[in-house]
Amino acid sequence: MTPRLEFEPKEEPKEPSKCMRFLSLLWKFCSCVFSHVILVSLVVAYCLLGAYAFATLEAEHEREVKRSIESLRGNMTEDLWKLTNKDVILVDTNWTDSAMKMLKNFETDLLKKMKKEGWDGSEDTDNIQWTFTGALFYSIIVITTIGYGHIAPKTQSGKVVTIFYAILGIPLMLLCLSNIGDIMASSFRFLYWKVCCYVCTKPPRRRRPRNTRGYSVRQVGRYSNRNPSLRRSVRASQRSADSALGLSESMTRSSYSDTECRYHNPEGPEVYRRSEASGVRPSTMSRYSDIPVASPRVKGGRMTTGTASLDRKLIVTPTEANKFPVLFNKYALDPEDEPKTESSRGTNEPVEAARDVERGRSLGRNTDTGPGAASRVSGLGTRSLPRHLSVVNPPGNHHHRQRSQPPPEIREPVLVEMESMKRPSRMRRAQSYYGKADSMRSGPALPLAVPGRPYRREAPSPRVMSPMGFAVHRQIYEDDFDIDYYDYYVEDNERAIAQRIKPVPIWLCVFLVVSYIFGGAFLFSEWEDWNFLDSAYFCFITLTTIGFGDFVPAHRLHAEKSIALCSLYLLFGIALLAMSFNLVQEEVINNVKSVAKRLGIIKNNDDDDEDEED
Amino acid sequence: MENRSWSSSSRRWRGSYRRKRRKPWGERLADWTRNFIAFLFSNVGIVGLVVGYTIAGAFVFTAIEGKHSLKRSGDVARLRYFTASNLWEVTLEENTIRESVWRNRVRAILKKYQKDIVEAIRNGYDGTEDNKQWSFAGAFLYSLTVITTIGYGNISPRTEWGKVVTIVYAIAGMPLFLLYLSNIGDILARSFKWTYARCCLCRCRRKPRGAGAPPPRDAARMNQWQIVKVHGGELETSSIEQEDSSSGGVAEDEEDEDEDDDDDEDSYDPQQVTVPLTLCLAIMVGYVCGGALLFSKWEVWDFLDGSYFCFISLSTIGFGDIVPGDEIYSSEGFELSFVFCSMYLMLGMALIAMCFNLMQEEVMAKIRTLGRTARHIFRCDR
């Protein structure tokens, strides 16, 4: 391992970037193809398969039920005949009473047939519900979790198959719908801003850090509606993990960076610095803070843990310092390169000071003695600004020094940690342990500020504040992070930039959904002979996936046609809902957050924004 | 007490960037309102909020739909009487002449009657004279199925107003229930993780805490967790609520987290543990099967029907072909059954949310590992 590491730096400069680019392209292509084409065809194939299976399983049973109705009525006639023949003299009231009783029984039988055995009310054995089309509709109804229940499996095998079919199908459908919703959202956003509002280029309105948001909303959304894509759910889980536990540092960084860059604009270094200060530039910060750790010797030790990444190798190359801004700033700094370099050049002094502070801090962490802590505390005021600057400065001037200098000092903590990771398989624990230790250590220094810290704009959270600790944490997650990073940064890049200044107004989305419902109501009232209210009610119940099933299409029109129309309507409608969720999410959450802040309920804003979202 | 502690802790950090006004009465009122709202949306309050919302919905729907359904069963009774007298007339006319003619005519009448009955059933007739569908219990279950988007459809509104109110009710109610799910699911996930980490993984870890006496606050916290654990962690909401109420509101909860981090510094963190997929699946399957057992005992379903019902309900598909209380609509057991069913649903959906939560973490970790491995391979090939 180690020898390879040593010669690698020399051949480094070109290859990794090429291969990473290739990898990212490949990844992008694969994910694109997979998510959009294969997924849709998979869902269609799954529906067809389900339709075939259910039609075979249930059709025969339905025919039997229909035949049994005939015999039921025959029995009834027979009974009436017997009743009539029983007595020689027929008394009006007596006969009518008995007949009423029989009719009541007959009624109950019919009721049972309909409710329990799924009889649809007609006796024509050729005209069954479980045709291929009906079963296809049923499959769609199941995997969208609408569940009208107008046809339901009545055989044992049908029920079992339904359960397993739903277990597999529901996640598939969610994935597909959220993908479609994503595509529709981006295209709609594009349409809206290119076509409708070409002129208006809104300045950004919010620069609040987004740490305080109620993250769990997302999850619920993921769980119960079609909204979030896989990518999004990654973020959601990270966020919720972070909000709930405040421990999964590195992953949340990435999510923050993504959202932050949507709202923080290339207005000037000031804004930018703030976002940086709150720990939002994961790529640059983490990688640069990696540098000391990645000096060959230490890295050799680290390699044994099995977490070496292309990036780190890149970082190690001492001669190619000028390269990494190219590589990494590409992601993190796209439009903001100019102001930042300027500002960093303008403030060289703080950089030095901050680095000293950092070094002191890292020492202090290592030994946990007084001086380190003292310098840490003293460095508090300037920390946020200079750290960022030292991190972003591209010319590599400081990095050279930083890289060349630290090893003697910094190797220590790393090695100590390596030792303390007695069990490599439990790196996560060890890592979290360090994270906690770190936050605890900064706790006494700022006893009051710690709880409120995540809520404040200027103050980064304790975990982020110590770059070395951060770097140490990041070691393990580095690779993961890169994967993630590529996964959605590359493909999200353009969109993120587009989203940054171009939120689609909420009212438009609400209007879209409402008009879709009303349009559907109008269409269905034409097709199905329902009145308008009934149709609107049907559309609402369908699109919210409540699905009572008291109104189901396909009674008037030709069954196949109306089923096809209804399926199209609901599939597109759910995708549309996903799209509008996608569009208004950020906007609404921010609105509600501000409202909640005004009310003083910071943490509990989640439901309000859901309220408005719906 | 809870409100006070919350407000004090909240004021501490709010004061830093919020300008404080000096209006004693207005301030107090505003604070009180805020605290109340915050409490409503806290973990304890949300349960009460959901239940209260459902109960309110039950009252509204009973009031709107109750009259209508009475009219319907009267219609059916009239139809039956009419048919019987029809049959009587046919008998008078045809009886003595020929059997086959009589049969044909009776068959025709019965067919018409059957068609009418089918229509009535489609419109919500359920076979009982005094229609109990829109009793309070039925309406409660209905409200719950609306806001959970299960939508059994065994009872559904038939009046214009019922439909409109249902739409409005759903628009407000579904986000509320989502919030409930997220909150409770989060709590359950956390406590389950904790339980899992402490109970199942203890053997292979070092002792979580040294011999030194833990700080009092921490001790209290431990006790609360103890309660949760004793009650079975994920199956007892009340114990979790207890934990929450004593931890004192929202902002302090956050503080708790930080403190927790600090306290636990010499142990691994339970929240970093990823619960294995199989365990989550086992919990879900176990919950469904447990529900199936209970329902098959309560109702007269067999086990398959029970588990089918549980699955269809918890996945919010909600066909409504099998509905609890089916056969006790007219008996006294109904109330208990519907209470049990609603509890089962609310708890079960929170539990499923929890399991999804845990599973997602696990799956993401797996995917990440996979990606890392892929990159490794790629790199080695190079």
Short mmCIF file of C-alpha atoms in Angstrom, two decimals, chain B residues 60-358:
data_model
loop_
_atom_site.label_atom_id
_atom_site.label_comp_id
_atom_site.label_asym_id
_atom_site.label_seq_id
_atom_site.Cartn_x
_atom_site.Cartn_y
_atom_site.Cartn_z
CA VAL B 60 -69.32 17.18 12.19
CA PHE B 61 -69.84 14.17 9.98
CA THR B 62 -72.37 12.63 12.31
CA ALA B 63 -74.34 15.82 12.20
CA ILE B 64 -74.17 16.12 8.44
CA GLU B 65 -74.60 12.54 7.31
CA GLY B 66 -76.69 11.04 10.05
CA LYS B 67 -80.05 12.28 8.80
CA HIS B 68 -79.42 11.27 5.27
CA SER B 69 -78.64 7.67 6.06
CA LEU B 70 -81.81 7.35 8.14
CA LYS B 71 -83.79 8.36 5.11
CA ARG B 72 -82.06 5.76 3.02
CA SER B 73 -82.90 2.78 5.15
CA GLY B 74 -86.49 4.00 5.19
CA ASP B 75 -86.39 3.93 1.42
CA VAL B 76 -85.26 0.35 1.38
CA ALA B 77 -87.98 -0.71 3.79
CA ARG B 78 -90.56 0.94 1.59
CA LEU B 79 -89.11 -0.81 -1.44
CA ARG B 80 -89.38 -4.14 0.30
CA TYR B 81 -92.98 -3.56 1.23
CA PHE B 82 -93.77 -2.52 -2.31
CA THR B 83 -92.16 -5.62 -3.74
CA ALA B 84 -94.01 -7.88 -1.34
CA SER B 85 -97.32 -6.41 -2.33
CA ASN B 86 -96.36 -6.79 -5.97
CA LEU B 87 -95.66 -10.43 -5.40
CA TRP B 88 -98.99 -10.80 -3.70
CA GLU B 89 -100.77 -9.36 -6.66
CA VAL B 90 -98.95 -11.70 -9.00
CA THR B 91 -99.89 -14.61 -6.83
CA LEU B 92 -103.50 -13.58 -6.86
CA GLU B 93 -103.53 -13.32 -10.60
CA GLU B 94 -101.44 -16.25 -11.70
CA ASN B 95 -101.39 -18.75 -8.90
CA THR B 96 -104.26 -20.83 -9.96
CA ILE B 97 -103.50 -20.82 -13.63
CA ARG B 98 -99.94 -22.02 -14.26
CA GLU B 99 -96.82 -22.45 -12.28
CA SER B 100 -94.34 -21.50 -14.99
CA VAL B 101 -96.01 -18.20 -15.69
CA TRP B 102 -96.05 -17.39 -12.04
CA ARG B 103 -92.39 -18.26 -11.70
CA ASN B 104 -91.43 -16.11 -14.61
CA ARG B 105 -93.24 -13.13 -13.27
CA VAL B 106 -91.89 -13.61 -9.77
CA ARG B 107 -88.42 -13.92 -11.21
CA ALA B 108 -88.80 -10.69 -13.08
CA ILE B 109 -90.01 -8.92 -9.97
CA LEU B 110 -87.18 -10.32 -7.94
CA LYS B 111 -84.69 -9.27 -10.54
CA LYS B 112 -85.95 -5.74 -10.43
CA TYR B 113 -85.88 -5.82 -6.68
CA GLN B 114 -82.35 -7.12 -6.71
CA LYS B 115 -81.28 -4.33 -9.00
CA ASP B 116 -82.82 -1.76 -6.71
CA ILE B 117 -81.16 -3.29 -3.70
CA VAL B 118 -77.80 -3.29 -5.45
CA GLU B 119 -78.29 0.35 -6.23
CA ALA B 120 -79.20 1.04 -2.62
CA ILE B 121 -76.14 -0.81 -1.40
CA ARG B 122 -73.98 1.17 -3.77
CA ASN B 123 -75.44 4.27 -2.26
CA GLY B 124 -74.50 3.25 1.20
CA TYR B 125 -77.24 1.00 2.47
CA ASP B 126 -75.74 -1.50 4.87
CA GLY B 127 -78.61 -3.74 5.75
CA THR B 128 -79.54 -2.49 9.16
CA GLU B 129 -82.79 -0.79 9.95
CA ASP B 130 -81.51 2.01 12.11
CA ASN B 131 -78.47 2.94 10.19
CA LYS B 132 -75.50 2.88 12.50
CA GLN B 133 -72.93 3.74 9.92
CA TRP B 134 -72.81 7.33 10.89
CA SER B 135 -72.85 6.76 14.57
CA PHE B 136 -70.19 8.59 16.47
CA ALA B 137 -67.82 5.65 16.33
CA GLY B 138 -68.32 5.14 12.65
CA ALA B 139 -67.77 8.80 11.96
CA PHE B 140 -64.63 8.72 14.07
CA LEU B 141 -63.24 5.88 12.06
CA TYR B 142 -64.26 7.67 8.92
CA SER B 143 -62.42 10.83 9.95
CA LEU B 144 -59.36 8.81 10.76
CA THR B 145 -59.39 7.06 7.42
CA VAL B 146 -59.68 10.40 5.71
CA ILE B 147 -56.73 12.06 7.36
CA THR B 148 -54.57 8.98 7.13
CA THR B 149 -55.57 8.68 3.46
CA ILE B 150 -56.47 5.07 4.07
CA GLY B 151 -59.99 5.67 2.84
CA TYR B 152 -61.74 2.38 3.39
CA GLY B 153 -64.82 3.62 1.65
CA ASN B 154 -67.11 1.33 3.57
CA ILE B 155 -68.85 4.46 4.64
CA SER B 156 -68.55 7.53 2.55
CA PRO B 157 -70.41 10.80 2.51
CA ARG B 158 -73.52 10.92 0.40
CA THR B 159 -74.67 14.45 0.86
CA GLU B 160 -73.32 17.44 -0.94
CA TRP B 161 -72.21 19.05 2.25
CA GLY B 162 -70.61 15.87 3.42
CA LYS B 163 -68.44 15.82 0.35
CA VAL B 164 -67.41 19.44 0.61
CA VAL B 165 -66.61 19.09 4.28
CA THR B 166 -64.63 15.96 3.56
CA ILE B 167 -62.47 17.82 1.09
CA VAL B 168 -61.80 20.68 3.47
CA TYR B 169 -61.30 18.30 6.34
CA ALA B 170 -58.75 16.32 4.38
CA ILE B 171 -56.84 19.39 3.28
CA ALA B 172 -56.33 20.47 6.85
CA GLY B 173 -56.09 17.04 8.36
CA MET B 174 -53.57 15.27 6.21
CA PRO B 175 -50.67 17.59 6.96
CA LEU B 176 -51.55 17.35 10.59
CA PHE B 177 -51.36 13.63 10.48
CA LEU B 178 -48.15 13.77 8.56
CA LEU B 179 -46.73 15.92 11.27
CA TYR B 180 -47.92 13.45 13.85
CA LEU B 181 -46.27 10.66 11.93
CA SER B 182 -43.00 12.47 11.62
CA ASN B 183 -42.87 13.48 15.24
CA ILE B 184 -43.87 10.18 16.69
CA GLY B 185 -41.88 8.27 14.14
CA ASP B 186 -38.85 10.25 15.04
CA ILE B 187 -39.29 9.65 18.72
CA LEU B 188 -39.91 6.00 18.18
CA ALA B 189 -36.89 5.71 15.97
CA ARG B 190 -34.71 7.37 18.52
CA SER B 191 -35.94 5.37 21.41
CA PHE B 192 -35.79 2.21 19.44
CA LYS B 193 -32.25 2.90 18.41
CA TRP B 194 -31.40 3.60 21.95
CA THR B 195 -32.98 0.44 23.16
CA TYR B 196 -31.34 -1.52 20.46
CA ALA B 197 -27.95 -0.03 21.16
CA ARG B 198 -28.19 -0.51 24.89
CA CYS B 199 -29.82 -3.86 25.00
CA CYS B 200 -28.66 -5.73 21.99
CA LEU B 201 -25.20 -4.39 21.49
CA CYS B 202 -24.16 -4.02 25.08
CA ARG B 203 -22.22 -7.19 25.16
CA CYS B 204 -19.73 -6.21 22.57
CA ARG B 205 -19.18 -2.73 23.89
CA ARG B 206 -17.41 -1.40 26.84
CA LYS B 207 -19.45 -0.12 29.70
CA PRO B 208 -21.23 3.02 28.74
CA ARG B 209 -20.55 4.89 31.90
CA GLY B 210 -17.85 4.99 34.52
CA ALA B 211 -18.34 4.27 38.16
CA GLY B 212 -18.62 7.94 39.00
CA ALA B 213 -22.08 9.14 39.86
CA PRO B 214 -23.76 10.65 36.84
CA PRO B 215 -25.11 14.16 37.19
CA PRO B 216 -28.62 14.31 38.57
CA ARG B 217 -30.14 15.50 35.38
CA ASP B 218 -28.62 12.66 33.55
CA ALA B 219 -29.93 10.27 36.12
CA ALA B 220 -33.39 11.59 35.58
CA ARG B 221 -32.94 11.14 31.92
CA MET B 222 -31.84 7.63 32.40
CA ASN B 223 -34.92 6.93 34.39
CA GLN B 224 -37.10 8.26 31.69
CA TRP B 225 -35.41 6.09 29.18
CA GLN B 226 -35.83 3.27 31.56
CA ILE B 227 -39.53 3.78 31.50
CA VAL B 228 -39.55 3.68 27.79
CA LYS B 229 -37.56 0.55 27.75
CA VAL B 230 -39.65 -1.24 30.30
CA HIS B 231 -42.79 -0.54 28.43
CA GLY B 232 -41.37 -2.00 25.32
CA GLY B 233 -40.06 1.09 23.68
CA GLU B 234 -41.98 1.29 20.51
CA LEU B 235 -45.31 -0.01 21.61
CA GLU B 236 -46.14 2.36 24.39
CA THR B 237 -46.81 5.91 23.38
CA SER B 238 -47.67 7.05 26.82
CA SER B 239 -44.26 6.28 28.17
CA ILE B 240 -42.68 8.20 25.36
CA GLU B 241 -44.92 11.10 26.01
CA GLN B 242 -43.86 10.96 29.57
CA GLU B 243 -40.31 11.23 28.52
CA ASP B 244 -41.13 14.22 26.45
CA SER B 245 -43.17 16.09 28.90
CA SER B 246 -40.53 15.76 31.50
CA SER B 247 -37.79 16.80 29.18
CA GLY B 248 -39.67 20.00 28.92
CA GLY B 249 -40.74 21.34 25.62
CA VAL B 250 -39.09 22.14 22.44
CA ALA B 251 -36.13 24.33 22.88
CA GLU B 252 -35.02 22.47 25.89
CA ASP B 253 -35.28 19.31 23.97
CA GLU B 254 -32.69 20.63 21.67
CA GLU B 255 -30.56 21.52 24.58
CA ASP B 256 -31.01 18.06 25.84
CA GLU B 257 -29.55 16.74 22.70
CA ASP B 258 -26.44 18.75 23.18
CA GLU B 259 -26.16 17.76 26.74
CA ASP B 260 -26.67 14.24 25.79
CA ASP B 261 -23.81 14.50 23.43
CA ASP B 262 -21.68 15.85 26.17
CA ASP B 263 -22.70 13.31 28.70
CA ASP B 264 -22.13 10.38 26.51
CA GLU B 265 -18.69 11.32 25.52
CA ASP B 266 -17.07 8.23 26.90
CA SER B 267 -19.36 5.83 25.13
CA TYR B 268 -20.38 5.26 21.60
CA ASP B 269 -23.44 7.13 20.58
CA PRO B 270 -26.61 5.12 20.42
CA GLN B 271 -27.98 7.28 17.68
CA GLN B 272 -25.12 6.36 15.42
CA VAL B 273 -26.11 2.76 15.52
CA THR B 274 -27.83 1.62 12.42
CA VAL B 275 -30.44 -0.92 13.14
CA PRO B 276 -30.20 -3.84 10.77
CA LEU B 277 -32.76 -4.11 8.05
CA THR B 278 -33.91 -7.50 9.11
CA LEU B 279 -34.86 -6.20 12.51
CA CYS B 280 -36.98 -3.43 11.01
CA LEU B 281 -38.64 -5.86 8.70
CA ALA B 282 -39.21 -8.20 11.59
CA ILE B 283 -40.85 -5.44 13.56
CA MET B 284 -43.19 -4.57 10.74
CA VAL B 285 -44.05 -8.15 10.01
CA GLY B 286 -44.50 -8.76 13.68
CA TYR B 287 -46.81 -5.81 14.01
CA VAL B 288 -48.90 -6.94 11.09
CA CYS B 289 -49.06 -10.49 12.35
CA GLY B 290 -49.86 -9.36 15.86
CA GLY B 291 -52.64 -7.23 14.52
CA ALA B 292 -53.83 -10.15 12.47
CA LEU B 293 -53.96 -12.35 15.53
CA LEU B 294 -55.83 -9.79 17.55
CA PHE B 295 -58.27 -8.98 14.80
CA SER B 296 -58.93 -12.58 14.01
CA LYS B 297 -59.80 -13.01 17.64
CA TRP B 298 -61.97 -9.91 17.80
CA GLU B 299 -63.70 -10.31 14.52
CA VAL B 300 -64.50 -13.58 12.90
CA TRP B 301 -61.80 -13.37 10.32
CA ASP B 302 -59.25 -16.02 9.70
CA PHE B 303 -55.59 -15.25 10.04
CA LEU B 304 -55.03 -14.48 6.39
CA ASP B 305 -57.90 -12.03 6.33
CA GLY B 306 -56.56 -10.38 9.45
CA SER B 307 -53.08 -9.92 8.09
CA TYR B 308 -54.48 -8.83 4.77
CA PHE B 309 -56.55 -6.21 6.53
CA CYS B 310 -53.61 -5.03 8.58
CA PHE B 311 -51.38 -4.77 5.58
CA ILE B 312 -53.91 -2.99 3.43
CA SER B 313 -54.61 -0.56 6.22
CA LEU B 314 -51.04 0.17 7.19
CA SER B 315 -49.92 0.66 3.65
CA THR B 316 -52.82 3.14 3.40
CA ILE B 317 -54.19 1.31 0.39
CA GLY B 318 -57.44 0.77 2.22
CA PHE B 319 -59.68 -1.28 -0.01
CA GLY B 320 -62.39 -1.42 2.55
CA ASP B 321 -63.51 -4.87 1.57
CA ILE B 322 -62.75 -6.05 5.06
CA VAL B 323 -63.46 -3.53 7.77
CA PRO B 324 -63.43 -3.96 11.51
CA GLY B 325 -66.70 -3.65 13.29
CA ASP B 326 -68.36 -5.36 10.37
CA GLU B 327 -70.22 -7.77 12.45
CA ILE B 328 -70.51 -5.76 15.58
CA TYR B 329 -72.09 -2.80 13.99
CA SER B 330 -75.25 -3.50 15.82
CA SER B 331 -73.85 -5.00 18.98
CA GLU B 332 -72.37 -3.37 22.02
CA GLY B 333 -68.84 -4.46 21.19
CA PHE B 334 -68.59 -1.86 18.52
CA GLU B 335 -67.23 0.96 20.62
CA LEU B 336 -64.36 -1.08 21.90
CA SER B 337 -63.59 -2.42 18.48
CA PHE B 338 -63.42 0.95 16.84
CA VAL B 339 -61.29 2.38 19.63
CA PHE B 340 -58.94 -0.50 19.29
CA CYS B 341 -58.84 -0.21 15.54
CA SER B 342 -58.04 3.49 15.61
CA MET B 343 -55.31 2.95 18.14
CA TYR B 344 -53.90 0.17 16.08
CA LEU B 345 -53.87 2.33 13.01
CA MET B 346 -52.34 5.41 14.57
CA LEU B 347 -49.66 3.49 16.35
CA GLY B 348 -48.99 1.25 13.42
CA MET B 349 -48.48 4.05 10.99
CA ALA B 350 -46.09 5.76 13.36
CA LEU B 351 -44.28 2.50 13.76
CA ILE B 352 -44.02 2.04 10.03
CA ALA B 353 -42.73 5.56 9.71
CA MET B 354 -40.14 4.68 12.31
CA CYS B 355 -39.12 1.56 10.49
CA PHE B 356 -38.82 3.41 7.23
CA ASN B 357 -36.73 5.96 9.00
CA LEU B 358 -34.37 3.35 10.34
#
